Short mmCIF file of N, CA, C and O in Angstrom, two decimals:
data_model
loop_
_atom_site.label_atom_id
_atom_site.label_comp_id
_atom_site.label_asym_id
_atom_site.label_seq_id
_atom_site.Cartn_x
_atom_site.Cartn_y
_atom_site.Cartn_z
N MET A 18 -28.06 51.21 -18.14
CA MET A 18 -26.95 50.27 -18.22
C MET A 18 -27.43 48.92 -17.68
O MET A 18 -28.05 48.84 -16.64
N PRO A 19 -27.11 47.82 -18.42
CA PRO A 19 -27.57 46.51 -17.98
C PRO A 19 -26.85 46.07 -16.70
O PRO A 19 -25.73 46.47 -16.44
N THR A 20 -27.53 45.25 -15.93
CA THR A 20 -26.94 44.69 -14.71
C THR A 20 -26.07 43.51 -15.09
O THR A 20 -26.50 42.61 -15.80
N LEU A 21 -24.84 43.52 -14.62
CA LEU A 21 -23.93 42.40 -14.90
C LEU A 21 -24.28 41.23 -14.01
O LEU A 21 -24.61 41.39 -12.84
N ILE A 22 -24.17 40.04 -14.56
CA ILE A 22 -24.48 38.83 -13.80
C ILE A 22 -23.37 38.53 -12.81
O ILE A 22 -23.62 38.11 -11.70
N GLN A 23 -22.12 38.76 -13.21
CA GLN A 23 -20.99 38.50 -12.31
C GLN A 23 -20.60 39.79 -11.62
O GLN A 23 -20.50 40.84 -12.24
N ASP A 24 -20.36 39.72 -10.33
CA ASP A 24 -19.91 40.87 -9.55
C ASP A 24 -18.51 41.25 -10.02
O ASP A 24 -17.58 40.45 -9.90
N PRO A 25 -18.30 42.47 -10.55
CA PRO A 25 -16.99 42.85 -11.06
C PRO A 25 -15.91 42.92 -9.99
O PRO A 25 -14.73 42.97 -10.29
N ARG A 26 -16.32 42.93 -8.71
CA ARG A 26 -15.33 42.95 -7.63
C ARG A 26 -14.66 41.60 -7.43
O ARG A 26 -13.64 41.50 -6.77
N LYS A 27 -15.23 40.55 -8.00
CA LYS A 27 -14.63 39.22 -7.93
C LYS A 27 -13.79 39.03 -9.18
O LYS A 27 -14.31 38.92 -10.28
N ALA A 28 -12.49 38.98 -8.98
CA ALA A 28 -11.56 39.04 -10.11
C ALA A 28 -11.71 37.88 -11.09
O ALA A 28 -11.83 38.09 -12.28
N GLY A 29 -11.68 36.68 -10.62
CA GLY A 29 -11.75 35.55 -11.54
C GLY A 29 -10.48 35.38 -12.35
O GLY A 29 -9.49 36.07 -12.14
N LYS A 30 -10.54 34.46 -13.30
CA LYS A 30 -9.39 34.17 -14.16
C LYS A 30 -9.61 34.76 -15.55
O LYS A 30 -10.75 34.87 -16.00
N PRO A 31 -8.51 35.11 -16.24
CA PRO A 31 -8.65 35.62 -17.61
C PRO A 31 -9.36 34.57 -18.47
O PRO A 31 -9.02 33.39 -18.44
N THR A 32 -10.36 35.02 -19.20
CA THR A 32 -11.17 34.12 -20.02
C THR A 32 -11.34 34.70 -21.41
O THR A 32 -11.53 35.90 -21.57
N LEU A 33 -11.29 33.83 -22.40
CA LEU A 33 -11.46 34.21 -23.79
C LEU A 33 -12.57 33.36 -24.37
O LEU A 33 -12.57 32.14 -24.22
N VAL A 34 -13.55 34.00 -24.99
CA VAL A 34 -14.64 33.28 -25.66
C VAL A 34 -14.52 33.56 -27.15
O VAL A 34 -14.52 34.71 -27.59
N LEU A 35 -14.38 32.49 -27.92
CA LEU A 35 -14.30 32.58 -29.38
C LEU A 35 -15.50 31.86 -29.96
O LEU A 35 -15.90 30.81 -29.46
N TYR A 36 -16.07 32.41 -31.02
CA TYR A 36 -17.25 31.75 -31.58
C TYR A 36 -17.35 31.96 -33.08
O TYR A 36 -16.83 32.91 -33.64
N ASP A 37 -18.00 31.00 -33.72
CA ASP A 37 -18.33 31.05 -35.14
C ASP A 37 -19.73 30.47 -35.25
O ASP A 37 -19.91 29.25 -35.27
N VAL A 38 -20.73 31.34 -35.23
CA VAL A 38 -22.13 30.93 -35.24
C VAL A 38 -22.78 31.51 -36.49
O VAL A 38 -22.74 32.74 -36.69
N GLN A 39 -23.36 30.67 -37.31
CA GLN A 39 -23.89 31.10 -38.60
C GLN A 39 -25.20 31.88 -38.48
O GLN A 39 -25.40 32.87 -39.17
N ASP A 40 -26.10 31.44 -37.63
CA ASP A 40 -27.42 32.04 -37.51
C ASP A 40 -27.32 33.39 -36.79
O ASP A 40 -26.81 33.47 -35.67
N ASP A 41 -27.81 34.46 -37.42
CA ASP A 41 -27.72 35.81 -36.86
C ASP A 41 -28.36 35.93 -35.48
O ASP A 41 -27.81 36.54 -34.57
N LYS A 42 -29.56 35.37 -35.34
CA LYS A 42 -30.29 35.46 -34.08
C LYS A 42 -29.53 34.76 -32.95
O LYS A 42 -29.37 35.30 -31.84
N ARG A 43 -28.98 33.60 -33.23
CA ARG A 43 -28.23 32.86 -32.22
C ARG A 43 -26.89 33.52 -31.93
O ARG A 43 -26.44 33.55 -30.80
N ARG A 44 -26.26 34.09 -32.96
CA ARG A 44 -25.00 34.81 -32.75
C ARG A 44 -25.23 36.01 -31.84
O ARG A 44 -24.42 36.29 -30.95
N THR A 45 -26.35 36.70 -32.01
CA THR A 45 -26.69 37.83 -31.13
C THR A 45 -26.87 37.36 -29.70
O THR A 45 -26.45 38.03 -28.76
N ARG A 46 -27.47 36.21 -29.50
CA ARG A 46 -27.64 35.65 -28.15
C ARG A 46 -26.28 35.36 -27.51
O ARG A 46 -26.09 35.59 -26.32
N VAL A 47 -25.35 34.85 -28.30
CA VAL A 47 -23.99 34.57 -27.79
C VAL A 47 -23.33 35.87 -27.37
O VAL A 47 -22.76 35.99 -26.28
N MET A 48 -23.41 36.90 -28.22
CA MET A 48 -22.81 38.19 -27.91
C MET A 48 -23.42 38.79 -26.65
O MET A 48 -22.70 39.29 -25.78
N ASN A 49 -24.74 38.73 -26.52
CA ASN A 49 -25.40 39.29 -25.34
C ASN A 49 -25.02 38.54 -24.07
O ASN A 49 -24.84 39.15 -23.01
N ALA A 50 -24.88 37.23 -24.15
CA ALA A 50 -24.46 36.45 -22.98
C ALA A 50 -23.07 36.88 -22.53
O ALA A 50 -22.84 37.10 -21.34
N CYS A 51 -22.16 37.05 -23.47
CA CYS A 51 -20.80 37.49 -23.12
C CYS A 51 -20.83 38.86 -22.45
O CYS A 51 -20.17 39.07 -21.43
N LYS A 52 -21.61 39.77 -22.99
CA LYS A 52 -21.72 41.12 -22.41
C LYS A 52 -22.33 41.07 -21.02
O LYS A 52 -21.90 41.80 -20.12
N ASP A 53 -23.33 40.22 -20.84
CA ASP A 53 -24.00 40.11 -19.53
C ASP A 53 -23.04 39.65 -18.44
O ASP A 53 -23.26 39.92 -17.26
N TYR A 54 -22.00 38.93 -18.82
CA TYR A 54 -21.02 38.46 -17.85
C TYR A 54 -19.81 39.38 -17.77
O TYR A 54 -18.78 39.02 -17.22
N GLY A 55 -19.95 40.57 -18.33
CA GLY A 55 -18.91 41.58 -18.21
C GLY A 55 -17.72 41.41 -19.13
O GLY A 55 -16.70 42.07 -18.96
N LEU A 56 -17.85 40.54 -20.13
CA LEU A 56 -16.76 40.35 -21.08
C LEU A 56 -16.79 41.47 -22.12
O LEU A 56 -17.85 41.97 -22.47
N ALA A 57 -15.63 41.85 -22.59
CA ALA A 57 -15.50 42.94 -23.57
C ALA A 57 -15.16 42.36 -24.93
O ALA A 57 -14.39 41.39 -25.03
N ARG A 58 -15.71 42.98 -25.95
CA ARG A 58 -15.41 42.52 -27.31
C ARG A 58 -13.95 42.78 -27.61
O ARG A 58 -13.44 43.88 -27.44
N TRP A 59 -13.28 41.74 -28.07
CA TRP A 59 -11.86 41.83 -28.40
C TRP A 59 -11.69 41.98 -29.90
O TRP A 59 -10.84 42.70 -30.39
N GLN A 60 -12.50 41.25 -30.65
CA GLN A 60 -12.59 41.39 -32.09
C GLN A 60 -13.97 40.88 -32.47
O GLN A 60 -14.77 40.57 -31.60
N TYR A 61 -14.26 40.79 -33.76
CA TYR A 61 -15.63 40.51 -34.19
C TYR A 61 -16.24 39.27 -33.52
O TYR A 61 -17.37 39.30 -33.08
N SER A 62 -15.50 38.19 -33.43
CA SER A 62 -16.07 36.96 -32.86
C SER A 62 -15.30 36.49 -31.63
O SER A 62 -15.13 35.29 -31.41
N ALA A 63 -14.85 37.44 -30.83
CA ALA A 63 -14.10 37.09 -29.62
C ALA A 63 -14.38 38.10 -28.51
O ALA A 63 -14.43 39.30 -28.75
N TYR A 64 -14.59 37.58 -27.31
CA TYR A 64 -14.78 38.40 -26.11
C TYR A 64 -13.76 37.97 -25.07
O TYR A 64 -13.38 36.80 -25.01
N GLN A 65 -13.32 38.91 -24.24
CA GLN A 65 -12.36 38.60 -23.19
C GLN A 65 -12.70 39.34 -21.93
O GLN A 65 -13.37 40.37 -21.95
N GLY A 66 -12.25 38.78 -20.82
CA GLY A 66 -12.46 39.38 -19.51
C GLY A 66 -12.06 38.39 -18.44
O GLY A 66 -11.31 37.45 -18.69
N ARG A 67 -12.59 38.59 -17.24
CA ARG A 67 -12.28 37.70 -16.12
C ARG A 67 -13.57 37.09 -15.60
O ARG A 67 -14.56 37.81 -15.42
N LEU A 68 -13.54 35.78 -15.36
CA LEU A 68 -14.70 35.08 -14.82
C LEU A 68 -14.28 34.18 -13.67
O LEU A 68 -13.22 33.55 -13.72
N THR A 69 -15.13 34.12 -12.66
CA THR A 69 -14.94 33.13 -11.60
C THR A 69 -15.33 31.77 -12.18
O THR A 69 -15.97 31.69 -13.24
N GLY A 70 -14.97 30.71 -11.48
CA GLY A 70 -15.34 29.37 -11.94
C GLY A 70 -16.84 29.19 -12.06
O GLY A 70 -17.34 28.61 -13.03
N THR A 71 -17.58 29.71 -11.09
CA THR A 71 -19.05 29.60 -11.12
C THR A 71 -19.63 30.37 -12.29
O THR A 71 -20.50 29.87 -13.01
N ALA A 72 -19.13 31.60 -12.50
CA ALA A 72 -19.65 32.41 -13.61
C ALA A 72 -19.33 31.75 -14.95
O ALA A 72 -20.15 31.76 -15.87
N ARG A 73 -18.16 31.15 -15.06
CA ARG A 73 -17.80 30.46 -16.30
C ARG A 73 -18.77 29.33 -16.59
O ARG A 73 -19.25 29.16 -17.71
N LYS A 74 -19.07 28.51 -15.58
CA LYS A 74 -20.00 27.40 -15.77
C LYS A 74 -21.38 27.90 -16.17
O LYS A 74 -22.02 27.33 -17.05
N GLU A 75 -21.85 28.96 -15.52
CA GLU A 75 -23.15 29.54 -15.86
C GLU A 75 -23.16 30.05 -17.30
O GLU A 75 -24.11 29.84 -18.04
N LEU A 76 -22.07 30.73 -17.68
CA LEU A 76 -21.98 31.26 -19.05
C LEU A 76 -21.97 30.12 -20.06
O LEU A 76 -22.62 30.21 -21.10
N GLU A 77 -21.25 29.04 -19.77
CA GLU A 77 -21.21 27.90 -20.69
C GLU A 77 -22.60 27.32 -20.92
O GLU A 77 -22.96 26.98 -22.05
N VAL A 78 -23.41 27.22 -19.86
CA VAL A 78 -24.78 26.72 -20.01
C VAL A 78 -25.57 27.66 -20.90
O VAL A 78 -26.30 27.23 -21.80
N ARG A 79 -25.43 28.95 -20.64
CA ARG A 79 -26.17 29.93 -21.44
C ARG A 79 -25.72 29.91 -22.91
O ARG A 79 -26.54 30.01 -23.81
N LEU A 80 -24.43 29.76 -23.14
CA LEU A 80 -23.93 29.70 -24.52
C LEU A 80 -24.42 28.45 -25.23
O LEU A 80 -24.76 28.49 -26.42
N GLU A 81 -24.48 27.33 -24.51
CA GLU A 81 -24.98 26.10 -25.10
C GLU A 81 -26.44 26.27 -25.53
O GLU A 81 -26.84 25.85 -26.61
N ARG A 82 -27.24 26.92 -24.67
CA ARG A 82 -28.63 27.19 -25.01
C ARG A 82 -28.73 28.15 -26.18
O ARG A 82 -29.60 28.01 -27.05
N ALA A 83 -27.85 29.14 -26.23
CA ALA A 83 -27.87 30.13 -27.30
C ALA A 83 -27.58 29.47 -28.65
O ALA A 83 -28.21 29.80 -29.66
N LEU A 84 -26.65 28.53 -28.67
CA LEU A 84 -26.32 27.84 -29.91
C LEU A 84 -27.42 26.89 -30.33
O LEU A 84 -27.75 26.78 -31.52
N GLY A 85 -28.03 26.23 -29.36
CA GLY A 85 -29.12 25.30 -29.66
C GLY A 85 -28.65 24.21 -30.61
O GLY A 85 -27.56 23.68 -30.48
N GLU A 86 -29.47 23.92 -31.60
CA GLU A 86 -29.15 22.88 -32.58
C GLU A 86 -28.53 23.47 -33.84
O GLU A 86 -28.34 22.76 -34.83
N SER A 87 -28.23 24.76 -33.84
CA SER A 87 -27.66 25.42 -35.01
C SER A 87 -26.21 25.02 -35.22
O SER A 87 -25.50 24.67 -34.27
N ALA A 88 -25.77 25.15 -36.46
CA ALA A 88 -24.37 24.90 -36.77
C ALA A 88 -23.53 26.01 -36.15
O ALA A 88 -23.93 27.18 -36.13
N GLY A 89 -22.38 25.65 -35.62
CA GLY A 89 -21.51 26.66 -35.06
C GLY A 89 -20.52 26.07 -34.08
O GLY A 89 -20.54 24.87 -33.79
N LEU A 90 -19.65 26.93 -33.59
CA LEU A 90 -18.63 26.53 -32.64
C LEU A 90 -18.46 27.65 -31.63
O LEU A 90 -18.43 28.83 -32.01
N ILE A 91 -18.38 27.29 -30.36
CA ILE A 91 -18.09 28.25 -29.29
C ILE A 91 -17.02 27.63 -28.41
O ILE A 91 -17.16 26.50 -27.95
N ALA A 92 -15.93 28.37 -28.19
CA ALA A 92 -14.85 27.91 -27.33
C ALA A 92 -14.71 28.88 -26.17
O ALA A 92 -14.63 30.09 -26.38
N VAL A 93 -14.71 28.35 -24.94
CA VAL A 93 -14.49 29.15 -23.74
C VAL A 93 -13.15 28.71 -23.16
O VAL A 93 -13.01 27.56 -22.72
N LEU A 94 -12.19 29.61 -23.18
CA LEU A 94 -10.83 29.28 -22.75
C LEU A 94 -10.47 30.05 -21.50
O LEU A 94 -10.58 31.28 -21.47
N THR A 95 -10.04 29.35 -20.46
CA THR A 95 -9.52 30.00 -19.26
C THR A 95 -8.00 30.05 -19.40
O THR A 95 -7.37 29.04 -19.69
N LEU A 96 -7.45 31.24 -19.23
CA LEU A 96 -6.01 31.45 -19.38
C LEU A 96 -5.38 31.71 -18.03
O LEU A 96 -6.04 32.11 -17.09
N GLU A 97 -4.10 31.49 -17.97
CA GLU A 97 -3.33 31.86 -16.79
C GLU A 97 -2.76 33.25 -17.03
O GLU A 97 -2.51 33.65 -18.16
N THR A 98 -2.55 34.00 -15.97
CA THR A 98 -2.05 35.36 -16.09
C THR A 98 -0.74 35.41 -16.86
O THR A 98 -0.53 36.29 -17.69
N TRP A 99 0.14 34.44 -16.65
CA TRP A 99 1.42 34.45 -17.35
C TRP A 99 1.23 34.34 -18.85
O TRP A 99 2.03 34.86 -19.63
N GLN A 100 0.17 33.66 -19.30
CA GLN A 100 -0.07 33.54 -20.73
C GLN A 100 -0.37 34.90 -21.34
O GLN A 100 0.04 35.20 -22.46
N LEU A 101 -1.09 35.73 -20.61
CA LEU A 101 -1.38 37.08 -21.10
C LEU A 101 -0.13 37.95 -21.05
O LEU A 101 0.12 38.74 -21.95
N GLU A 102 0.63 37.80 -19.97
CA GLU A 102 1.84 38.61 -19.82
C GLU A 102 2.86 38.31 -20.90
O GLU A 102 3.61 39.19 -21.32
N GLU A 103 2.90 37.06 -21.37
CA GLU A 103 3.88 36.67 -22.39
C GLU A 103 3.31 36.70 -23.81
O GLU A 103 4.02 36.39 -24.76
N ALA A 104 2.06 37.10 -23.96
CA ALA A 104 1.44 37.13 -25.28
C ALA A 104 1.94 38.32 -26.09
O ALA A 104 2.25 39.38 -25.54
N THR A 105 2.01 38.12 -27.37
CA THR A 105 2.29 39.21 -28.29
C THR A 105 0.97 39.56 -28.98
O THR A 105 0.35 38.71 -29.62
N ILE A 106 0.54 40.80 -28.79
CA ILE A 106 -0.71 41.25 -29.39
C ILE A 106 -0.39 42.47 -30.24
O ILE A 106 0.07 43.49 -29.73
N LEU A 107 -0.63 42.34 -31.53
CA LEU A 107 -0.37 43.43 -32.46
C LEU A 107 -1.70 44.11 -32.77
O LEU A 107 -2.68 43.44 -33.10
N HIS A 108 -1.73 45.42 -32.65
CA HIS A 108 -2.99 46.14 -32.85
C HIS A 108 -2.69 47.47 -33.52
O HIS A 108 -1.78 48.19 -33.13
N ARG A 109 -3.46 47.79 -34.53
CA ARG A 109 -3.31 49.06 -35.21
C ARG A 109 -4.71 49.56 -35.55
O ARG A 109 -5.51 48.83 -36.12
N GLU A 110 -5.01 50.79 -35.18
CA GLU A 110 -6.29 51.40 -35.49
C GLU A 110 -6.36 51.75 -36.97
O GLU A 110 -5.35 52.13 -37.58
N ALA A 111 -7.53 51.61 -37.56
CA ALA A 111 -7.74 52.03 -38.94
C ALA A 111 -7.69 53.54 -39.01
O ALA A 111 -8.15 54.23 -38.10
N PRO A 112 -7.14 54.10 -40.08
CA PRO A 112 -7.11 55.57 -40.20
C PRO A 112 -8.53 56.12 -40.33
O PRO A 112 -9.42 55.45 -40.86
N ASP A 113 -8.73 57.33 -39.83
CA ASP A 113 -10.04 57.98 -39.94
C ASP A 113 -10.36 58.21 -41.41
O ASP A 113 -9.49 58.56 -42.21
N ALA A 114 -11.60 58.03 -41.74
CA ALA A 114 -12.05 58.22 -43.14
C ALA A 114 -12.57 59.65 -43.31
O ALA A 114 -13.74 59.89 -43.53
N ASP A 115 -11.68 60.63 -43.20
CA ASP A 115 -12.07 62.03 -43.35
C ASP A 115 -12.10 62.43 -44.79
O ASP A 115 -11.43 62.14 -45.64
#
């Protein structure tokens, strides 16, 4: 199991990372950076979790390096707890392909 960069005992604020990166190699770097900071995949191009202010800044630097000069967009959003509590999230699992 990989070592997380952020100590999971430090709660931090709810954070959402959204990205649209065209280059496969760079997109993989973005995904790995999010995982290294303990963020969980929310959907194909989105990760969510909690980050301290310091961890967020470190992640932003790493994401900027991961994108490099390639075309793409990465958004790192810090949310307030009330925004999550008042959010409507619709989710349905795909049926098993038996």
